[in-house]
Tab-separated table of C-alpha atoms in Angstrom:
chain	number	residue	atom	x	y	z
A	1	UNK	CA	-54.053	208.912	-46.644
A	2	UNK	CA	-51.752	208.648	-49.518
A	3	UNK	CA	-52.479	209.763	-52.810
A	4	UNK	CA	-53.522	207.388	-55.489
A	5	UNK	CA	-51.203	207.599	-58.678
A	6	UNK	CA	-52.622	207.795	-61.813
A	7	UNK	CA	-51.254	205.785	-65.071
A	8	UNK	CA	-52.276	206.472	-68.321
A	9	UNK	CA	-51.200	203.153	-70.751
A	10	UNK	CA	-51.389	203.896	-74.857
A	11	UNK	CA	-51.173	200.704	-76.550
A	12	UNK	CA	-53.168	199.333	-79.955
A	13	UNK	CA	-53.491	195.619	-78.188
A	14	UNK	CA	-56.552	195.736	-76.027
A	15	UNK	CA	-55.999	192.779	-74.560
A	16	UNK	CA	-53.050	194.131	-73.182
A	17	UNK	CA	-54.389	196.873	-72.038
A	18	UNK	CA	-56.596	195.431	-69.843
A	19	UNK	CA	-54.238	192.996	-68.526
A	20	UNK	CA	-51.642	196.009	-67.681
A	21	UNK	CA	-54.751	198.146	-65.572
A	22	UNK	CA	-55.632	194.876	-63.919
A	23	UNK	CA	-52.574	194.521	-62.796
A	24	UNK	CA	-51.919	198.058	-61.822
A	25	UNK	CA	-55.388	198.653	-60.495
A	26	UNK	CA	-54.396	195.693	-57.776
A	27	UNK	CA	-51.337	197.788	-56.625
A	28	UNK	CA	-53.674	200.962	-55.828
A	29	UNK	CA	-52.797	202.770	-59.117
A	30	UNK	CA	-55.272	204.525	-60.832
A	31	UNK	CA	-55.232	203.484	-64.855
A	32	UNK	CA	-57.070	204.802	-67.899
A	33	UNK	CA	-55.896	203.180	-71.119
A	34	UNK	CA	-55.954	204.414	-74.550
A	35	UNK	CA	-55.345	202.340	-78.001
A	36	UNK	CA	-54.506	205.210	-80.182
A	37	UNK	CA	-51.656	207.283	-80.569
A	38	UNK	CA	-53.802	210.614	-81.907
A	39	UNK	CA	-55.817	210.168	-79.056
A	40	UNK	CA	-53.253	209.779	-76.071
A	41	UNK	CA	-51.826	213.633	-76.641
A	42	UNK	CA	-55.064	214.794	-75.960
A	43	UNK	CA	-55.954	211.955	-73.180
A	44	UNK	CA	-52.269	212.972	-71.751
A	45	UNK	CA	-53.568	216.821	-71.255
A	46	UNK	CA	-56.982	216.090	-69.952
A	47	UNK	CA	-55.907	212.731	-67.342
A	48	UNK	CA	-52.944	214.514	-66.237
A	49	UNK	CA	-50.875	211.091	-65.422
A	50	UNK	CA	-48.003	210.766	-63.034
A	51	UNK	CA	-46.868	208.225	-65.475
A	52	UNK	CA	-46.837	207.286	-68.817
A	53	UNK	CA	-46.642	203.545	-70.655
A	54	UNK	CA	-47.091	203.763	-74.029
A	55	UNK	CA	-46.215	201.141	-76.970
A	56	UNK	CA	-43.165	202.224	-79.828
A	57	UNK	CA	-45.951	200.982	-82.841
A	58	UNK	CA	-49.133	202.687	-82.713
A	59	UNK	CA	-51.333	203.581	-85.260
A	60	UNK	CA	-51.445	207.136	-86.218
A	61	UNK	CA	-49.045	208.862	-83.799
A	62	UNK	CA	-46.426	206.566	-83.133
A	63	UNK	CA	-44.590	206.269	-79.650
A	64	UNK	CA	-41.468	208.788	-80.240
A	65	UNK	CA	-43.926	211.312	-80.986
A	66	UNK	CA	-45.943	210.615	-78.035
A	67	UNK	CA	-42.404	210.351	-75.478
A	68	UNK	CA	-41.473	213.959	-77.432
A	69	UNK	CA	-45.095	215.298	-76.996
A	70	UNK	CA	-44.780	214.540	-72.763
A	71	UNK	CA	-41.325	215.141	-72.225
A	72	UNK	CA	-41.775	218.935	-73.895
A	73	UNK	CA	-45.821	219.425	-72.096
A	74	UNK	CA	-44.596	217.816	-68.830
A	75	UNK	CA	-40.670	216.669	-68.232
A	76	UNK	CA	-41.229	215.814	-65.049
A	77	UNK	CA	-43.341	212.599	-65.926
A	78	UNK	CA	-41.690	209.448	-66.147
A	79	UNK	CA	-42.224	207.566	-69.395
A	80	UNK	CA	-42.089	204.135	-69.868
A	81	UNK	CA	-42.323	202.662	-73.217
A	82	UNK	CA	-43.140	199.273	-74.389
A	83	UNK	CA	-41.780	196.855	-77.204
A	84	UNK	CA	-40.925	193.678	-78.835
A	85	UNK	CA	-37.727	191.915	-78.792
A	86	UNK	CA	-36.592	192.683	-82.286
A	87	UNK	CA	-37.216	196.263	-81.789
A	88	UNK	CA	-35.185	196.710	-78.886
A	89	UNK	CA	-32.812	199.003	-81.218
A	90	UNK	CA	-36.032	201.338	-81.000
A	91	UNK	CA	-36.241	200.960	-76.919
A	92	UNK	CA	-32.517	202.417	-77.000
A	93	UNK	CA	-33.914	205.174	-79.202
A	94	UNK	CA	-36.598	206.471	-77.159
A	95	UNK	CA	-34.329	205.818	-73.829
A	96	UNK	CA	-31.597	208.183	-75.432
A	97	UNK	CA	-35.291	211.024	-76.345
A	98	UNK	CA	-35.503	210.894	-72.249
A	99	UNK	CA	-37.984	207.727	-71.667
A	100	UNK	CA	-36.654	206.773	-67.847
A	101	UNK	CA	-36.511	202.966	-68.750
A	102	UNK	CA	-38.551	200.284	-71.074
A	103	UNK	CA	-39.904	196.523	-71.514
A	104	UNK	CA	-40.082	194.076	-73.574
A	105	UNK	CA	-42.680	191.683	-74.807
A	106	UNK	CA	-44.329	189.533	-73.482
A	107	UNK	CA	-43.567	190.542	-69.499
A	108	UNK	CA	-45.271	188.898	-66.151
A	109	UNK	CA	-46.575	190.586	-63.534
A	110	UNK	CA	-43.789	191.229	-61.271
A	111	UNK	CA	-41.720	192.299	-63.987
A	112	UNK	CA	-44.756	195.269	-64.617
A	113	UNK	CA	-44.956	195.843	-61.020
A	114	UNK	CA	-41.026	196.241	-60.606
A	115	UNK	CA	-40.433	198.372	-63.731
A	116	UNK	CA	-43.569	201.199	-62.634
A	117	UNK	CA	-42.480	201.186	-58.945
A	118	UNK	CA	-38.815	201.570	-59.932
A	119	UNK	CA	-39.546	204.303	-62.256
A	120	UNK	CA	-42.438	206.149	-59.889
A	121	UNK	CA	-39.543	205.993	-56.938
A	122	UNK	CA	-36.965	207.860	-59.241
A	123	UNK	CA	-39.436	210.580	-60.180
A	124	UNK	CA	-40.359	211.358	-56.312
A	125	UNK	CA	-36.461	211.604	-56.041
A	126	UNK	CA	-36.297	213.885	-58.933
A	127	UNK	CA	-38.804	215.933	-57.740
A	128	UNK	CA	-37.221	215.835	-53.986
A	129	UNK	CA	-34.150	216.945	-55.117
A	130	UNK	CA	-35.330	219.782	-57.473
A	131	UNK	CA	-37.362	221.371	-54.741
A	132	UNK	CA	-34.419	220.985	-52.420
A	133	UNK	CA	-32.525	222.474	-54.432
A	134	UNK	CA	-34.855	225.356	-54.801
A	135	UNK	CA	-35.031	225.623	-51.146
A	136	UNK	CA	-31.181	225.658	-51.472
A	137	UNK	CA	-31.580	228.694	-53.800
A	138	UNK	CA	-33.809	230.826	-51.991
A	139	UNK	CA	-31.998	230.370	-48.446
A	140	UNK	CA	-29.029	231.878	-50.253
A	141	UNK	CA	-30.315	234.099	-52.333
A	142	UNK	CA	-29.721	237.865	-51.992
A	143	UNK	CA	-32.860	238.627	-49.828
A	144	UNK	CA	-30.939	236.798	-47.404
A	145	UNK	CA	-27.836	238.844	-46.832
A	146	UNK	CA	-29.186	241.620	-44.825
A	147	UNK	CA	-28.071	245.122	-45.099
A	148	UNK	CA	-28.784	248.758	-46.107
A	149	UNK	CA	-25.942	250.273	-45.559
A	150	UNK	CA	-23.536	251.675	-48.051
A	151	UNK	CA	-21.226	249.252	-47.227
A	152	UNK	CA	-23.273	246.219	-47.796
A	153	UNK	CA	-24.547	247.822	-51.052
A	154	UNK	CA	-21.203	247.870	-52.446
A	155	UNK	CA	-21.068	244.185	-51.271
A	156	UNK	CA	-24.165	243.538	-52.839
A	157	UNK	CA	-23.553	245.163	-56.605
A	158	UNK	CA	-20.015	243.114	-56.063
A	159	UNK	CA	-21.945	239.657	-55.874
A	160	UNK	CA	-23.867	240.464	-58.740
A	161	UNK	CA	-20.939	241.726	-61.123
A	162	UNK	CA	-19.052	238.587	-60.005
A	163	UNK	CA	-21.515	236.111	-59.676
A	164	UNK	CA	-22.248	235.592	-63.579
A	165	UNK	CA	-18.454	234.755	-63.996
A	166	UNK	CA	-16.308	232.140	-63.347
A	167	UNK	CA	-13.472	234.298	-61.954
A	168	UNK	CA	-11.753	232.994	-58.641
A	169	UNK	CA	-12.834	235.059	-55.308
A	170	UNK	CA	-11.353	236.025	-52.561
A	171	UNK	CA	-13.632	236.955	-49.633
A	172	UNK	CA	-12.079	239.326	-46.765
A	173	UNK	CA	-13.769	239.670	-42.917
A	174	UNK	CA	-13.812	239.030	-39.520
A	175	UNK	CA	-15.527	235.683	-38.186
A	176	UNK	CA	-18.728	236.149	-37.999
A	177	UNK	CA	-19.287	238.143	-41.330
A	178	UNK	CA	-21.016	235.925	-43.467
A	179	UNK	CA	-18.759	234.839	-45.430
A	180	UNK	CA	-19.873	231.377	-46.362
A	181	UNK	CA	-23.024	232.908	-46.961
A	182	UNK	CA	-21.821	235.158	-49.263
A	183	UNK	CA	-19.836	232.345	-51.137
A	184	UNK	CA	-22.901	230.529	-51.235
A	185	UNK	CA	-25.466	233.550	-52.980
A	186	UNK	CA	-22.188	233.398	-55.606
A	187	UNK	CA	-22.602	229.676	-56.454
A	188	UNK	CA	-26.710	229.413	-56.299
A	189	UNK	CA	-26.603	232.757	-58.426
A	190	UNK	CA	-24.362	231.557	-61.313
A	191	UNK	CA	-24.273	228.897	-64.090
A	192	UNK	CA	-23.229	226.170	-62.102
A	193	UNK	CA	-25.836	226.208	-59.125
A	194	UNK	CA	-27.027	222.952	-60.589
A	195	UNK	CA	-23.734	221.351	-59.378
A	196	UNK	CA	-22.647	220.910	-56.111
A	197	UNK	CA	-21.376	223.632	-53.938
A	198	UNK	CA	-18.453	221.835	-51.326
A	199	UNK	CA	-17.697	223.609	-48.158
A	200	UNK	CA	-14.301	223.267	-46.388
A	201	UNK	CA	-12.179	225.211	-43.511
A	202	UNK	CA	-8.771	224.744	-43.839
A	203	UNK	CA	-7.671	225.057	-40.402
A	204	UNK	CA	-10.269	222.766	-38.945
A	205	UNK	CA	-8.935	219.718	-40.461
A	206	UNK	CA	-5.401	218.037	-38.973
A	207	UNK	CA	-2.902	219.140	-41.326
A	208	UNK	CA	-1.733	215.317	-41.862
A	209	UNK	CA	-5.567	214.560	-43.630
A	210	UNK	CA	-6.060	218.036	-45.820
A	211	UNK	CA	-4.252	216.406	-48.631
A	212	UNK	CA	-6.400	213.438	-48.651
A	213	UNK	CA	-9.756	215.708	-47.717
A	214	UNK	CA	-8.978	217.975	-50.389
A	215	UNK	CA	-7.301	215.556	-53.172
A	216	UNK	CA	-8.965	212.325	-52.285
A	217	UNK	CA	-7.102	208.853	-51.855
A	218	UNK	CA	-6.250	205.805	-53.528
A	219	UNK	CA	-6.808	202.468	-51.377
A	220	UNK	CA	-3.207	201.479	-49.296
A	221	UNK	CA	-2.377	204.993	-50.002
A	222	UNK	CA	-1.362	205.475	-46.524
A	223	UNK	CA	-1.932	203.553	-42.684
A	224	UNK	CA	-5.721	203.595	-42.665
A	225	UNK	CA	-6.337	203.885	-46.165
A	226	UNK	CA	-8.627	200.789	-46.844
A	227	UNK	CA	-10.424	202.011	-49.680
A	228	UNK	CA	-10.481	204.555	-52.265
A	229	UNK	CA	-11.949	208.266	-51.542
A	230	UNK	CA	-12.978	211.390	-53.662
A	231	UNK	CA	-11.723	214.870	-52.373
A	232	UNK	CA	-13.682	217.604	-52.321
A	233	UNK	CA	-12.330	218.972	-55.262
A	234	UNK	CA	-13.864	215.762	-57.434
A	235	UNK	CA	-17.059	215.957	-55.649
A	236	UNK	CA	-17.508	219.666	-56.475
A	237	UNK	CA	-16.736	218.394	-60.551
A	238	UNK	CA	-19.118	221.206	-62.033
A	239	UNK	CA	-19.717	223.204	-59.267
A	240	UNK	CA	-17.828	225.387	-56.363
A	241	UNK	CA	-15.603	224.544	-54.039
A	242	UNK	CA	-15.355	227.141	-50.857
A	243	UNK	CA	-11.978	227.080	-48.952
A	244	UNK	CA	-12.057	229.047	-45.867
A	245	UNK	CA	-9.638	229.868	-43.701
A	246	UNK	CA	-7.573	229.870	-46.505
A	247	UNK	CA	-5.067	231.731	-44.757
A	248	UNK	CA	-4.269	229.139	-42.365
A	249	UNK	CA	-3.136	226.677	-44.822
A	250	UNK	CA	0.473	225.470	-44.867
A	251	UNK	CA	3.069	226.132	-47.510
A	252	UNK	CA	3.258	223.023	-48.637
A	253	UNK	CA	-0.756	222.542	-49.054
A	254	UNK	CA	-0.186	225.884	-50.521
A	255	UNK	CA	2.160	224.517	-53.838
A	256	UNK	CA	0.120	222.288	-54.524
A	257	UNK	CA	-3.398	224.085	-54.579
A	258	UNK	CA	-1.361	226.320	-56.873
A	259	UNK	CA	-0.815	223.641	-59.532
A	260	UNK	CA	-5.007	222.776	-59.357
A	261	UNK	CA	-5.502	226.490	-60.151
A	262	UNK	CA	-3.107	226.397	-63.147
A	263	UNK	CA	-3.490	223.209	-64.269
A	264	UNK	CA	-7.100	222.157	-63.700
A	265	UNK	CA	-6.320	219.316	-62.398
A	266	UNK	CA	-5.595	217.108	-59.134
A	267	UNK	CA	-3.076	214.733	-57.633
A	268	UNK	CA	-5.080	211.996	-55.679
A	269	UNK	CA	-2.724	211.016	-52.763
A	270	UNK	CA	-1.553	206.911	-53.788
A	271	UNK	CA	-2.729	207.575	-57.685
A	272	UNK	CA	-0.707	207.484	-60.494
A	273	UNK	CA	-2.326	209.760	-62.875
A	274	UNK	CA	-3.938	213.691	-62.333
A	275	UNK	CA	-7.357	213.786	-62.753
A	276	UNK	CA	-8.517	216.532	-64.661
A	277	UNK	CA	-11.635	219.189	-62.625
A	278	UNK	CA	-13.677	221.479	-63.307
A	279	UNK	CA	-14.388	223.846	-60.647
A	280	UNK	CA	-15.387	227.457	-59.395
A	281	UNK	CA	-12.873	228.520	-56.733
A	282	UNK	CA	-14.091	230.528	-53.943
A	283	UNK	CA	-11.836	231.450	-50.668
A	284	UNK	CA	-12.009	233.304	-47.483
A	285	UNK	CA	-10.041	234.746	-44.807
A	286	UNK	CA	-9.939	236.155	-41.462
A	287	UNK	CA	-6.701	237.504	-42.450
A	288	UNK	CA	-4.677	240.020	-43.637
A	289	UNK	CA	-3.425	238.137	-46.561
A	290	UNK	CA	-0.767	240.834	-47.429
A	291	UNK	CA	1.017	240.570	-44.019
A	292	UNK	CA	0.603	237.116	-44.542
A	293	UNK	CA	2.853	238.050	-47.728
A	294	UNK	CA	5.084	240.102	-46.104
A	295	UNK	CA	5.861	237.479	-43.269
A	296	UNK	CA	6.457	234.708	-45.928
A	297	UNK	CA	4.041	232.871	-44.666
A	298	UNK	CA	1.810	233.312	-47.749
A	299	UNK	CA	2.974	232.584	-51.197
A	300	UNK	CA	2.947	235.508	-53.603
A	301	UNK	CA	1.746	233.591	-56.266
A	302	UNK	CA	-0.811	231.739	-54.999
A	303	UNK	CA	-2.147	234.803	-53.528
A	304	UNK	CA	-2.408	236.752	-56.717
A	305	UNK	CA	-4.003	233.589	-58.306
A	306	UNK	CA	-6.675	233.900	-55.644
A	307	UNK	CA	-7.450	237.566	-55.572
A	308	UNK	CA	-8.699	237.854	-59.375
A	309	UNK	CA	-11.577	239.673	-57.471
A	310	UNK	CA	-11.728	240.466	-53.471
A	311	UNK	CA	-15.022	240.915	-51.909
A	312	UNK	CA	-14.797	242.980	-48.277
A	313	UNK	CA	-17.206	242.240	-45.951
A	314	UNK	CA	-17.777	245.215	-43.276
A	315	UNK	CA	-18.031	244.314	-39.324
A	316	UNK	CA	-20.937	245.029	-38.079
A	317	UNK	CA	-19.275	247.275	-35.571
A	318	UNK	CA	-18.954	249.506	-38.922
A	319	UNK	CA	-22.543	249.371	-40.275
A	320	UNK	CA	-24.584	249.388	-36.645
A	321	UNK	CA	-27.321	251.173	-38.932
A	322	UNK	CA	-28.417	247.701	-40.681
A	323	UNK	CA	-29.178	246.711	-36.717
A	324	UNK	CA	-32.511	247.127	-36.726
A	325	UNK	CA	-32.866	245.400	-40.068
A	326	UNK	CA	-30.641	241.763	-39.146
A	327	UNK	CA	-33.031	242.134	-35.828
A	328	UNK	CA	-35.866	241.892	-38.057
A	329	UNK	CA	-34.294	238.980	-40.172
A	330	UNK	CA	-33.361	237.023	-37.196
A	331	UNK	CA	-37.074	237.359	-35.514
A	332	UNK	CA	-38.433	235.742	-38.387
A	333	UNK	CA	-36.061	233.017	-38.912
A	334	UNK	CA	-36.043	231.850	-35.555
A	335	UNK	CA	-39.471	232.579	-34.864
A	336	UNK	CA	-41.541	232.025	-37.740
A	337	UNK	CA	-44.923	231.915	-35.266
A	338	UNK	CA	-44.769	235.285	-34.525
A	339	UNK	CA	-44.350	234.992	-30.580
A	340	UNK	CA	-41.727	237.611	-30.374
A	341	UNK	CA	-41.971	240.500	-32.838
A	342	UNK	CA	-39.053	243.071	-31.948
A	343	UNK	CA	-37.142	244.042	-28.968
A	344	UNK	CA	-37.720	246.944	-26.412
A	345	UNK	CA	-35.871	250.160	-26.336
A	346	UNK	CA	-33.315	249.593	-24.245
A	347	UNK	CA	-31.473	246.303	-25.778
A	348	UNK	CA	-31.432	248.278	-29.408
A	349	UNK	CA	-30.130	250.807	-27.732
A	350	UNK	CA	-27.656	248.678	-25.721
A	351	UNK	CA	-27.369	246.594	-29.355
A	352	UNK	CA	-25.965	249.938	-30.802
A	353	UNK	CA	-23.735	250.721	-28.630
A	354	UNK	CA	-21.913	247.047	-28.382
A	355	UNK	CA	-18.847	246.468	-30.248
A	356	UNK	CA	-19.922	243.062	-31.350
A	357	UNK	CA	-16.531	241.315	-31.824
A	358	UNK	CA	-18.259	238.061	-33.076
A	359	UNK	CA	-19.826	240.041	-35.733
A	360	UNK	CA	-23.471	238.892	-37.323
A	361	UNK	CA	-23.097	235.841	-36.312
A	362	UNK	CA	-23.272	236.849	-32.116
A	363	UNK	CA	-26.215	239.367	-32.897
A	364	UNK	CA	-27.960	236.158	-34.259
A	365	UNK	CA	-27.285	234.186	-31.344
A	366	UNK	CA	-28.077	236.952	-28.800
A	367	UNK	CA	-31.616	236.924	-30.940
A	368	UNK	CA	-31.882	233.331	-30.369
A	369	UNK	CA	-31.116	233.173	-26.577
A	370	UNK	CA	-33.388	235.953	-26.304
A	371	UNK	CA	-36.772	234.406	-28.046
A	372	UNK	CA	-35.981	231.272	-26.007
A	373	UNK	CA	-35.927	233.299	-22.629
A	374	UNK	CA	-38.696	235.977	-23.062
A	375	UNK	CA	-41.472	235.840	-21.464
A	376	UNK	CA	-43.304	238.867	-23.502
A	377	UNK	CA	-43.469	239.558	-27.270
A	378	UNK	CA	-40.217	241.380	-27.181
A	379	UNK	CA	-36.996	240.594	-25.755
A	380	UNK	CA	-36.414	242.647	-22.797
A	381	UNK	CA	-33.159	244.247	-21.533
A	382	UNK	CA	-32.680	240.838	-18.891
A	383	UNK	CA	-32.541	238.533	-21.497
A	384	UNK	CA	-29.069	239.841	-22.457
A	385	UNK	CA	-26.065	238.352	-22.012
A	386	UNK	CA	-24.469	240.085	-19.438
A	387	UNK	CA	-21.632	241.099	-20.913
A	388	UNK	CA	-23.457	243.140	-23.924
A	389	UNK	CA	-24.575	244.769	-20.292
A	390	UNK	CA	-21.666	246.500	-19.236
A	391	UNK	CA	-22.307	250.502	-19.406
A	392	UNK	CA	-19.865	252.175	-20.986
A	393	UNK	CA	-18.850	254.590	-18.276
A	394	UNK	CA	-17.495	251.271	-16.172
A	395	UNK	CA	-14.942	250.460	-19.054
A	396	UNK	CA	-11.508	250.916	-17.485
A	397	UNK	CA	-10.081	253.762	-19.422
A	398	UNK	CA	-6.142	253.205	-19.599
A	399	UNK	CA	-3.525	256.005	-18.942
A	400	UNK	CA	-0.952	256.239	-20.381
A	401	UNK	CA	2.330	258.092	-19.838
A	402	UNK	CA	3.585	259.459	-23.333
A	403	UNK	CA	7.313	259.206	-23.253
A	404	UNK	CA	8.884	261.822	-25.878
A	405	UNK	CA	10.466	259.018	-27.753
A	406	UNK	CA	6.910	258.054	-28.343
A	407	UNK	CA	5.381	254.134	-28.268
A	408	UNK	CA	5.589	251.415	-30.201
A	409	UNK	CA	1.305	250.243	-31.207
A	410	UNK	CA	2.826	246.760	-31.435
A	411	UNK	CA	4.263	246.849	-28.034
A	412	UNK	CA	1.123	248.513	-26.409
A	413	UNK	CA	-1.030	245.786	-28.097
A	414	UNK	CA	0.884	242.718	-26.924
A	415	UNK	CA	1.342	244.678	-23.118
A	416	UNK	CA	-2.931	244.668	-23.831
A	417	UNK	CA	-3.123	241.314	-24.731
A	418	UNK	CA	-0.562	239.629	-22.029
A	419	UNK	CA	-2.724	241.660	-18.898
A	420	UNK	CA	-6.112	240.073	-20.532
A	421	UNK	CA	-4.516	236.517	-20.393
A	422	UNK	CA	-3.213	237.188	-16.998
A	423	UNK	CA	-6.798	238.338	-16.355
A	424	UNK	CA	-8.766	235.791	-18.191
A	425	UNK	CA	-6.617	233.089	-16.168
A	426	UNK	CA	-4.996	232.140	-19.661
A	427	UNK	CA	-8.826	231.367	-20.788
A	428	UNK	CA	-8.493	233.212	-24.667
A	429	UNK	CA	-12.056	232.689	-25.276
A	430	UNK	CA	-12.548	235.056	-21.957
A	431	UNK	CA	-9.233	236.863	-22.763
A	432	UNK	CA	-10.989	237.698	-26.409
A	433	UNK	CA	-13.823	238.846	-24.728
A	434	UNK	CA	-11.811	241.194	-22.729
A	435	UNK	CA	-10.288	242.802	-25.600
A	436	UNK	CA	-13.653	242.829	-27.838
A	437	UNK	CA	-12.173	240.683	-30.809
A	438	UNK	CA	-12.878	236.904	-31.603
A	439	UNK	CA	-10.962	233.958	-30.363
A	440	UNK	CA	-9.376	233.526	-33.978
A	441	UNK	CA	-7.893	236.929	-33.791
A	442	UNK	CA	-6.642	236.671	-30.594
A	443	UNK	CA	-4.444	233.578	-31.597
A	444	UNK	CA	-3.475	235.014	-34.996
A	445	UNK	CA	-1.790	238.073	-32.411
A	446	UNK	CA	-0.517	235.409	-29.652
A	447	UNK	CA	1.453	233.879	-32.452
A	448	UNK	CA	2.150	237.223	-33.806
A	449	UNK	CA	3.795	238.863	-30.828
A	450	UNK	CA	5.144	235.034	-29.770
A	451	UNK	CA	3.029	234.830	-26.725
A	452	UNK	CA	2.144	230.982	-25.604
């Protein structure tokens, strides 16, 4: 059944009064009523309204002192206040002091009815979005980047030195780090976690719309254009904008993020005037930025402009002792009833001896697959994938013949990765596999070594 909303109305005309709670009291509201304004503070504290009418002219207390008295003992309540029509200078007044709207006298019914729904709807809203919000918050708050390692503590005291600021970040790791969720914990622990955070990847967007995705459009600005668009940049105004993948964007793109970072300000694609931002830079790559550099494939300047503070992020390959602990995590998160609560011997030890190419982000989905296929209250060894599997003694172990010149690394790692394609049947998410690194990488070195 849905609970009843109560209305408290403070107004010296009785008549009124009685005419506003019978009309109120038909829509399922719950009214008491009050004629004086010395009495309605204490009314207010004892009734405990989920809305608030109340008259500018009362006797005693007036009507900005009431609005002041419930706005500082309970914001959240929605305040409407009543008056005549030469006072509407007054109305403005107390609108300006926080009261969510007014009316005038004399009203009708519907106009009552309108005004209360109206304002009730935007407080549920308000409240909506603040406990989203929260929920927001806690999802990305520290608690829920998981590690004990020395590594991860180093990440850990870096998000909290940083987080505080409004320096530019650059965050470094393999797919399947957590980098978004670090970027996030920055935003929802700083000043602007109010505002929007805006997530984009740069290389999952066609390179002829990251302008517009980015920068935003004017209507006729191009074929397809048919009305005018905000970028992400304008809809993070206040907030943080996360560009990942930044390492995959292309010069040009490059020149002219540049000029945002400088200038604080945008060029919407079809516009004829910048349009001046305010917003938290955050960006992440798979990467190594500095033979991105060296290549010239990465501008110098941009890059320095970007790294005001890097943030590493360990594979997990590197910190197998917070294993146990992201087990734990996942368990709960993606099976809050309890069902399964650990896994047997064998998978953590088959766990910590994996290489886990696709980083925290494949242990979580080897968790998942495995509370969704056990039939026990842990997740047994045959719930694995079964290439996590493999024992170790059955890896091929290559032999090599050490000439006295020596060997080229690069050569032996592009021999490596042309016998997995030939393997994998030119399949690089199998080929990847093969070679224990992600898809992404395995690209980034195709294109390297100029392997199609």
């Amino acid at each position: 059944m849905k609970e009843k909303k109560k209305i408290l109305v403070i107004d010296d005309d009785q008549s009124l009064c009685r005419v506003i709670s019978y009309y109120l009291s038909e829509e399922g509201y719950i009214v008491e009523v009050c004629h004086e304004g010395n009495r309605g503070t204490g009314l207010f504290k004892k009734f405990e309204p989920d809305l608030l009418i109340c008259d500018i002219k009362l006797p005693g207390r007036d009507g900005f002192f009431i609005l002041e008295f419930v706005l500082s003992e309970k914001p959240d309540c929605p305040v409407i206040m009543i008056t005549a029509h030469g006072t509407v200078e007054d109305a403005v007044k107390a609108m300006k002091m926080g009261a969510c709207d007014y009316i005038l006298k004399p009203f009708n019914k519907d106009e009552l009815k309108m005004t209360v729904a109206k304002a009730l709807q935007m407080s549920a809203l308000v409240s909506e979005n603040r406990y989203l919000r929260k929920e927001l918050e806690d999802k990305y708050a520290f608690e829920n980047i998981v590690g004990k390692s020395p590594e991860m503590e180093k990440v850990f005291r870096l998000i909290s030195q940083v987080a505080p600021t409004d320096l530019n970040i650059l965050i470094l790791g393999e797919s399947g780090t957590g980098k978004e969720l670090v970027a996030r914990a920055i935003h929802y622990n700083s000043p602007r976690k109010k505002k929007p955070f805006i997530a984009i990847n740069a290389s999952a967007i066609p390179e002829n719309l990251m302008e517009s995705e980015l920068f935003g459009h004017k209507r006729g600005a191009f074929t397809g254009a048919v009305s005018d668009k905000k970028g992400k940049f304008q809809l993070a105004q206040g907030g943080t904008i996360f560009l990942d993948e930044i390492g995959d964007m292309k010069p040009e793109l490059q020149v002219k993020l540049l000029r945002v970072i400088q200038e604080k300000e945008i060029d919407v694609v079809g516009g004829m005037e910048p349009v001046k931002i305010d917003v938290r830079l955050i960006t992440a790559t798979n990467k190594n930025l500095e033979e991105e550099l060296e290549e010239g494939r990465f501008r110098d300047d941009l890059y320095y402009r970007l790294n005001v503070i890097s943030i590493k992020l360990p594979p997990l390959r590197s910190r197998k002792s917070d294993i146990p602990f992201l087990v734990d995590f996942f368990l709960k998160k993606h099976c809050p009833e309890g069902r399964i609560t650990g896994v047997s011997k064998e998978v953590m030890d088959v766990f910590e001896k994996y290489n886990w190419p696709g980083n925290v982000r494949e242990l979580e989905n080897v968790i998942e697959r495995g509370i969704v296929l056990s039939t026990e209250n842990v997740i047994p060894a045959d719930c694995l994938p079964e290439k996590l599997l493999i024992p170790q003694e059955k890896m091929r172990k290559i032999n090599i013949d050490w000439p006295e010149e020596g060997i080229s690394l690069e050569e032996v790692e592009k021999e490596l990765i042309k016998q997995a394609l030939e393997e994998a049947e030119n399949n690089q998410t199998h080929a990847a596999q093969l070679l224990s690194i992600t898809r992404s990488a395995l690209i980034y070195r195709m294109e390297k070594y100029g392997l199609k």
